Amino acid sequence: MSALWALAGNPNVGKTSLFNCLTGSRQKVGNWPGVTVERKEGRVRTSRGEALVVDLPGIYGLGASSVDEQIASQFISEEPLHGVILVLDAAALERSLYLALQVRERGKRVLCALNMVDMAEQKGIRVDVKGLEEALGVQVVQTVARSGRGVEDLIRAMEEAELASEPLAVDYGEAVGASLRRLEGFLSSLGPMPFDARTGALMAAEGDPRVWVALGDRSGGLDAVLAEENRRLEDALGMDLQSALMERRWSWVSALASRVISFDPSFKPVAT
Ligand code: GDP
Ligand code: K
Ligand code: MG
């Protein structure tokens, strides 16, 4: 069986362009089950055989608040993936990093395509690729999907990269960290779930309805546990768990962005 990869990222970062570069004409186009959202899959020839790549709808996070998010995050969560090719926009990197954090936080194996490096160069933006790799625990390949630059490197990385599956550990601080651990403990006590307890705790904290669906009639106590944690955090931080989680993630993202993005000091914008 060929290795299955998901191609994921924000809207308009070049996923479909990259998909076309990777698969050429070896594509199959259809719809996602039950909806009229286009589903593309294609085959990539590698030196080790073949890989199957699925082009996912563009998303900003792994929630379930739109059909696109439901399709993409369910695919990433539930399919037996070899890895996720996460497409990042080098010219608007900060926005891309929230999704990267979320996917890595769930312990998914990720290979990053830092796309649009031509646009970044034109704007005098430099990205510290090594720093990005270390912070996310991923390999980063620079690409220009419009011209095909870097695509051979990406295919080689799909064959050879040792992708970390250890979940990224974000420091949420004492209060939020403790709430997440209690939620995790509660979920573990309910018996087997389709995702690990840490992922379940994060999803429950985000209000992702799929946790409630997965737990079915075992979900009874979850609302009470969440209400209790929200009360604690309102007292300690003045916000509920979901807001605290988002705030901490955005500050993690913006700290990382300011470490790895810089501007070429000799850059002069071209007069138009
Ligand atoms: P998707 O929404 O993520 O699937 O993005 P698309 O592949 O549809 O690309 C969005 C737009 O960006 C299109 O106009 C592409 O031609 C363009 N594009 C994609 N990759 C690159 C790139 O690396 N550099 C530049 N300059 N444009 C790109
Ligand atoms: K598009
Ligand atoms: Mg697309």
PDB file of C-alpha atoms in Angstrom, residues 32-217:
ATOM      1  CA  TRP A  32     -16.088  14.749  -0.272  1.00  0.00           C
ATOM      2  CA  PRO A  33     -18.871  12.388   0.871  1.00  0.00           C
ATOM      3  CA  GLY A  34     -22.210  14.151   1.380  1.00  0.00           C
ATOM      4  CA  VAL A  35     -21.039  17.629   0.356  1.00  0.00           C
ATOM      5  CA  THR A  36     -20.188  19.439  -2.867  1.00  0.00           C
ATOM      6  CA  VAL A  37     -16.667  20.336  -1.764  1.00  0.00           C
ATOM      7  CA  GLU A  38     -14.139  19.155  -4.329  1.00  0.00           C
ATOM      8  CA  ARG A  39     -11.794  16.364  -3.279  1.00  0.00           C
ATOM      9  CA  LYS A  40      -8.544  15.825  -5.161  1.00  0.00           C
ATOM     10  CA  GLU A  41      -6.164  12.963  -4.666  1.00  0.00           C
ATOM     11  CA  GLY A  42      -3.122  12.118  -6.682  1.00  0.00           C
ATOM     12  CA  ARG A  43      -0.130   9.846  -6.911  1.00  0.00           C
ATOM     13  CA  VAL A  44       3.466  10.922  -6.463  1.00  0.00           C
ATOM     14  CA  ARG A  45       6.258   8.768  -7.830  1.00  0.00           C
ATOM     15  CA  THR A  46       9.080   8.424  -5.352  1.00  0.00           C
ATOM     16  CA  SER A  47      12.238   6.335  -5.465  1.00  0.00           C
ATOM     17  CA  ARG A  48      10.590   3.993  -2.933  1.00  0.00           C
ATOM     18  CA  GLY A  49       7.420   3.482  -4.912  1.00  0.00           C
ATOM     19  CA  GLU A  50       4.365   5.649  -4.736  1.00  0.00           C
ATOM     20  CA  ALA A  51       2.733   8.035  -2.312  1.00  0.00           C
ATOM     21  CA  LEU A  52      -0.924   9.049  -2.299  1.00  0.00           C
ATOM     22  CA  VAL A  53      -1.577  12.735  -1.568  1.00  0.00           C
ATOM     23  CA  VAL A  54      -4.991  14.246  -0.728  1.00  0.00           C
ATOM     24  CA  ASP A  55      -5.450  18.005  -1.220  1.00  0.00           C
ATOM     25  CA  LEU A  56      -7.530  19.236   1.750  1.00  0.00           C
ATOM     26  CA  PRO A  57      -9.747  22.351   1.925  1.00  0.00           C
ATOM     27  CA  GLY A  58      -7.956  25.416   3.314  1.00  0.00           C
ATOM     28  CA  ILE A  59      -8.337  25.932   7.070  1.00  0.00           C
ATOM     29  CA  TYR A  60      -7.016  28.190   9.833  1.00  0.00           C
ATOM     30  CA  GLY A  61      -7.476  25.700  12.655  1.00  0.00           C
ATOM     31  CA  LEU A  62      -8.496  22.135  13.487  1.00  0.00           C
ATOM     32  CA  GLY A  63     -11.983  22.993  14.711  1.00  0.00           C
ATOM     33  CA  ALA A  64     -15.347  21.991  13.305  1.00  0.00           C
ATOM     34  CA  SER A  65     -16.868  25.414  12.712  1.00  0.00           C
ATOM     35  CA  SER A  66     -17.232  25.108   8.933  1.00  0.00           C
ATOM     36  CA  VAL A  67     -17.647  22.287   6.440  1.00  0.00           C
ATOM     37  CA  ASP A  68     -14.058  22.857   5.268  1.00  0.00           C
ATOM     38  CA  GLU A  69     -12.745  22.583   8.830  1.00  0.00           C
ATOM     39  CA  GLN A  70     -14.815  19.472   9.488  1.00  0.00           C
ATOM     40  CA  ILE A  71     -13.503  17.774   6.355  1.00  0.00           C
ATOM     41  CA  ALA A  72      -9.864  18.724   6.839  1.00  0.00           C
ATOM     42  CA  SER A  73      -9.588  18.167  10.566  1.00  0.00           C
ATOM     43  CA  GLN A  74     -11.486  14.900  10.481  1.00  0.00           C
ATOM     44  CA  PHE A  75      -9.212  13.651   7.717  1.00  0.00           C
ATOM     45  CA  ILE A  76      -6.089  14.676   9.634  1.00  0.00           C
ATOM     46  CA  SER A  77      -7.389  13.159  12.876  1.00  0.00           C
ATOM     47  CA  GLU A  78      -8.789   9.874  11.645  1.00  0.00           C
ATOM     48  CA  GLU A  79      -7.026   8.673   8.505  1.00  0.00           C
ATOM     49  CA  PRO A  80      -3.980   6.395   8.809  1.00  0.00           C
ATOM     50  CA  LEU A  81      -1.629   9.073   7.534  1.00  0.00           C
ATOM     51  CA  HIS A  82       2.061   8.639   6.926  1.00  0.00           C
ATOM     52  CA  GLY A  83       2.241  12.376   7.459  1.00  0.00           C
ATOM     53  CA  VAL A  84       0.811  15.811   6.814  1.00  0.00           C
ATOM     54  CA  ILE A  85       2.444  18.120   4.296  1.00  0.00           C
ATOM     55  CA  LEU A  86       1.670  21.443   5.909  1.00  0.00           C
ATOM     56  CA  VAL A  87       1.945  24.318   3.450  1.00  0.00           C
ATOM     57  CA  LEU A  88       3.072  27.583   5.051  1.00  0.00           C
ATOM     58  CA  ASP A  89       3.030  30.984   3.384  1.00  0.00           C
ATOM     59  CA  ALA A  90       6.539  32.427   3.787  1.00  0.00           C
ATOM     60  CA  ALA A  91       5.226  35.898   2.983  1.00  0.00           C
ATOM     61  CA  ALA A  92       2.544  35.703   5.719  1.00  0.00           C
ATOM     62  CA  LEU A  93       4.124  33.161   8.016  1.00  0.00           C
ATOM     63  CA  GLU A  94       2.644  34.161  11.358  1.00  0.00           C
ATOM     64  CA  ARG A  95      -0.897  33.375  10.243  1.00  0.00           C
ATOM     65  CA  SER A  96       0.226  29.916   9.085  1.00  0.00           C
ATOM     66  CA  LEU A  97       1.776  29.008  12.427  1.00  0.00           C
ATOM     67  CA  TYR A  98      -1.422  28.582  14.470  1.00  0.00           C
ATOM     68  CA  LEU A  99      -2.467  25.593  12.388  1.00  0.00           C
ATOM     69  CA  ALA A 100       1.088  24.232  12.506  1.00  0.00           C
ATOM     70  CA  LEU A 101       1.010  24.422  16.299  1.00  0.00           C
ATOM     71  CA  GLN A 102      -2.352  22.644  16.480  1.00  0.00           C
ATOM     72  CA  VAL A 103      -1.388  19.832  14.125  1.00  0.00           C
ATOM     73  CA  ARG A 104       1.913  19.214  15.912  1.00  0.00           C
ATOM     74  CA  GLU A 105       0.259  19.498  19.312  1.00  0.00           C
ATOM     75  CA  ARG A 106      -1.868  16.500  18.332  1.00  0.00           C
ATOM     76  CA  GLY A 107       1.260  14.500  17.612  1.00  0.00           C
ATOM     77  CA  LYS A 108       0.818  14.367  13.861  1.00  0.00           C
ATOM     78  CA  ARG A 109       3.919  13.755  11.746  1.00  0.00           C
ATOM     79  CA  VAL A 110       4.431  16.909   9.726  1.00  0.00           C
ATOM     80  CA  LEU A 111       6.592  17.923   6.805  1.00  0.00           C
ATOM     81  CA  CYS A 112       6.431  21.661   6.150  1.00  0.00           C
ATOM     82  CA  ALA A 113       6.537  23.206   2.697  1.00  0.00           C
ATOM     83  CA  LEU A 114       7.524  26.826   3.224  1.00  0.00           C
ATOM     84  CA  ASN A 115       5.857  28.082   0.046  1.00  0.00           C
ATOM     85  CA  MET A 116       5.806  31.533  -1.601  1.00  0.00           C
ATOM     86  CA  VAL A 117       9.485  32.087  -0.817  1.00  0.00           C
ATOM     87  CA  ASP A 118       9.646  34.148  -4.039  1.00  0.00           C
ATOM     88  CA  MET A 119       7.009  36.527  -2.634  1.00  0.00           C
ATOM     89  CA  ALA A 120       8.859  36.696   0.678  1.00  0.00           C
ATOM     90  CA  GLU A 121      12.121  37.515  -1.130  1.00  0.00           C
ATOM     91  CA  GLN A 122      10.363  40.267  -3.080  1.00  0.00           C
ATOM     92  CA  LYS A 123       9.184  41.781   0.187  1.00  0.00           C
ATOM     93  CA  GLY A 124      12.584  41.487   1.867  1.00  0.00           C
ATOM     94  CA  ILE A 125      11.318  38.883   4.328  1.00  0.00           C
ATOM     95  CA  ARG A 126      13.769  36.300   5.650  1.00  0.00           C
ATOM     96  CA  VAL A 127      12.729  33.151   7.475  1.00  0.00           C
ATOM     97  CA  ASP A 128      15.065  31.286   9.827  1.00  0.00           C
ATOM     98  CA  VAL A 129      14.305  27.794   8.559  1.00  0.00           C
ATOM     99  CA  LYS A 130      16.429  26.009  11.181  1.00  0.00           C
ATOM    100  CA  GLY A 131      14.706  27.910  13.983  1.00  0.00           C
ATOM    101  CA  LEU A 132      11.301  27.006  12.575  1.00  0.00           C
ATOM    102  CA  GLU A 133      12.292  23.328  12.290  1.00  0.00           C
ATOM    103  CA  GLU A 134      13.482  23.209  15.878  1.00  0.00           C
ATOM    104  CA  ALA A 135      10.459  24.994  17.346  1.00  0.00           C
ATOM    105  CA  LEU A 136       7.909  22.823  15.546  1.00  0.00           C
ATOM    106  CA  GLY A 137       9.854  19.567  15.472  1.00  0.00           C
ATOM    107  CA  VAL A 138       9.465  19.297  11.711  1.00  0.00           C
ATOM    108  CA  GLN A 139      11.524  19.359   8.549  1.00  0.00           C
ATOM    109  CA  VAL A 140      10.981  22.475   6.439  1.00  0.00           C
ATOM    110  CA  VAL A 141      11.472  22.528   2.655  1.00  0.00           C
ATOM    111  CA  GLN A 142      11.352  25.854   0.811  1.00  0.00           C
ATOM    112  CA  THR A 143       9.134  25.873  -2.284  1.00  0.00           C
ATOM    113  CA  VAL A 144       7.697  28.054  -5.011  1.00  0.00           C
ATOM    114  CA  ALA A 145       4.681  26.065  -6.174  1.00  0.00           C
ATOM    115  CA  ARG A 146       4.028  28.460  -9.047  1.00  0.00           C
ATOM    116  CA  SER A 147       7.337  27.551 -10.716  1.00  0.00           C
ATOM    117  CA  GLY A 148       8.028  24.139  -9.213  1.00  0.00           C
ATOM    118  CA  ARG A 149      11.127  25.301  -7.347  1.00  0.00           C
ATOM    119  CA  GLY A 150      11.878  23.018  -4.382  1.00  0.00           C
ATOM    120  CA  VAL A 151       9.372  20.341  -5.367  1.00  0.00           C
ATOM    121  CA  GLU A 152      12.095  17.727  -5.969  1.00  0.00           C
ATOM    122  CA  ASP A 153      13.446  18.484  -2.478  1.00  0.00           C
ATOM    123  CA  LEU A 154       9.953  18.042  -1.047  1.00  0.00           C
ATOM    124  CA  ILE A 155       9.541  14.641  -2.728  1.00  0.00           C
ATOM    125  CA  ARG A 156      12.948  13.578  -1.393  1.00  0.00           C
ATOM    126  CA  ALA A 157      11.891  14.679   2.103  1.00  0.00           C
ATOM    127  CA  MET A 158       8.652  12.672   1.760  1.00  0.00           C
ATOM    128  CA  GLU A 159      10.802   9.600   1.127  1.00  0.00           C
ATOM    129  CA  GLU A 160      13.539  10.184   3.635  1.00  0.00           C
ATOM    130  CA  ALA A 161      12.483  12.526   6.435  1.00  0.00           C
ATOM    131  CA  GLU A 162      12.336  11.138   9.952  1.00  0.00           C
ATOM    132  CA  LEU A 163       9.215  12.942  11.130  1.00  0.00           C
ATOM    133  CA  ALA A 164       8.687  13.462  14.859  1.00  0.00           C
ATOM    134  CA  SER A 165       5.456  11.969  16.218  1.00  0.00           C
ATOM    135  CA  GLU A 166       6.040  13.170  19.777  1.00  0.00           C
ATOM    136  CA  PRO A 167       3.342  15.823  20.346  1.00  0.00           C
ATOM    137  CA  LEU A 168       4.579  19.384  20.553  1.00  0.00           C
ATOM    138  CA  ALA A 169       4.395  20.509  24.197  1.00  0.00           C
ATOM    139  CA  VAL A 170       3.121  24.055  24.489  1.00  0.00           C
ATOM    140  CA  ASP A 171       3.648  25.738  27.855  1.00  0.00           C
ATOM    141  CA  TYR A 172       0.164  26.986  28.796  1.00  0.00           C
ATOM    142  CA  GLY A 173       1.217  28.224  32.222  1.00  0.00           C
ATOM    143  CA  GLU A 174       0.225  26.829  35.589  1.00  0.00           C
ATOM    144  CA  ALA A 175      -3.533  27.417  35.698  1.00  0.00           C
ATOM    145  CA  VAL A 176      -4.391  26.389  32.131  1.00  0.00           C
ATOM    146  CA  GLY A 177      -1.919  23.487  32.286  1.00  0.00           C
ATOM    147  CA  ALA A 178      -3.605  22.166  35.438  1.00  0.00           C
ATOM    148  CA  SER A 179      -7.077  22.475  33.873  1.00  0.00           C
ATOM    149  CA  LEU A 180      -5.955  20.552  30.801  1.00  0.00           C
ATOM    150  CA  ARG A 181      -4.426  17.814  32.972  1.00  0.00           C
ATOM    151  CA  ARG A 182      -7.649  17.449  34.975  1.00  0.00           C
ATOM    152  CA  LEU A 183      -9.695  17.246  31.776  1.00  0.00           C
ATOM    153  CA  GLU A 184      -7.261  14.658  30.451  1.00  0.00           C
ATOM    154  CA  GLY A 185      -7.580  12.645  33.658  1.00  0.00           C
ATOM    155  CA  PHE A 186     -11.346  12.778  33.476  1.00  0.00           C
ATOM    156  CA  LEU A 187     -11.409  11.632  29.835  1.00  0.00           C
ATOM    157  CA  SER A 188      -8.963   8.778  30.572  1.00  0.00           C
ATOM    158  CA  SER A 189     -11.321   7.562  33.305  1.00  0.00           C
ATOM    159  CA  LEU A 190     -14.115   7.135  30.743  1.00  0.00           C
ATOM    160  CA  GLY A 191     -12.356   4.325  28.885  1.00  0.00           C
ATOM    161  CA  PRO A 192     -11.274   4.002  25.249  1.00  0.00           C
ATOM    162  CA  MET A 193     -11.791   6.910  22.836  1.00  0.00           C
ATOM    163  CA  PRO A 194     -10.953   7.331  19.139  1.00  0.00           C
ATOM    164  CA  PHE A 195      -8.216   9.815  20.108  1.00  0.00           C
ATOM    165  CA  ASP A 196      -5.699   9.989  22.932  1.00  0.00           C
ATOM    166  CA  ALA A 197      -6.708  11.707  26.180  1.00  0.00           C
ATOM    167  CA  ARG A 198      -4.490  14.761  25.634  1.00  0.00           C
ATOM    168  CA  THR A 199      -5.998  15.386  22.181  1.00  0.00           C
ATOM    169  CA  GLY A 200      -9.458  14.793  23.638  1.00  0.00           C
ATOM    170  CA  ALA A 201      -8.762  17.316  26.400  1.00  0.00           C
ATOM    171  CA  LEU A 202      -7.631  19.938  23.880  1.00  0.00           C
ATOM    172  CA  MET A 203     -10.657  19.265  21.665  1.00  0.00           C
ATOM    173  CA  ALA A 204     -13.039  19.460  24.638  1.00  0.00           C
ATOM    174  CA  ALA A 205     -11.383  22.692  25.770  1.00  0.00           C
ATOM    175  CA  GLU A 206     -11.901  24.077  22.258  1.00  0.00           C
ATOM    176  CA  GLY A 207     -15.581  23.072  22.444  1.00  0.00           C
ATOM    177  CA  ASP A 208     -15.164  20.651  19.539  1.00  0.00           C
ATOM    178  CA  PRO A 209     -18.490  18.755  19.314  1.00  0.00           C
ATOM    179  CA  ARG A 210     -16.706  15.642  18.037  1.00  0.00           C
ATOM    180  CA  VAL A 211     -15.603  14.835  21.599  1.00  0.00           C
ATOM    181  CA  TRP A 212     -19.210  14.738  22.761  1.00  0.00           C
ATOM    182  CA  VAL A 213     -20.195  12.646  19.749  1.00  0.00           C
ATOM    183  CA  ALA A 214     -17.309  10.235  20.316  1.00  0.00           C
ATOM    184  CA  LEU A 215     -18.164   9.796  23.993  1.00  0.00           C
ATOM    185  CA  GLY A 216     -21.881   9.318  23.332  1.00  0.00           C
ATOM    186  CA  ASP A 217     -23.711   8.453  26.536  1.00  0.00           C
TER     187      ASP A 217
END
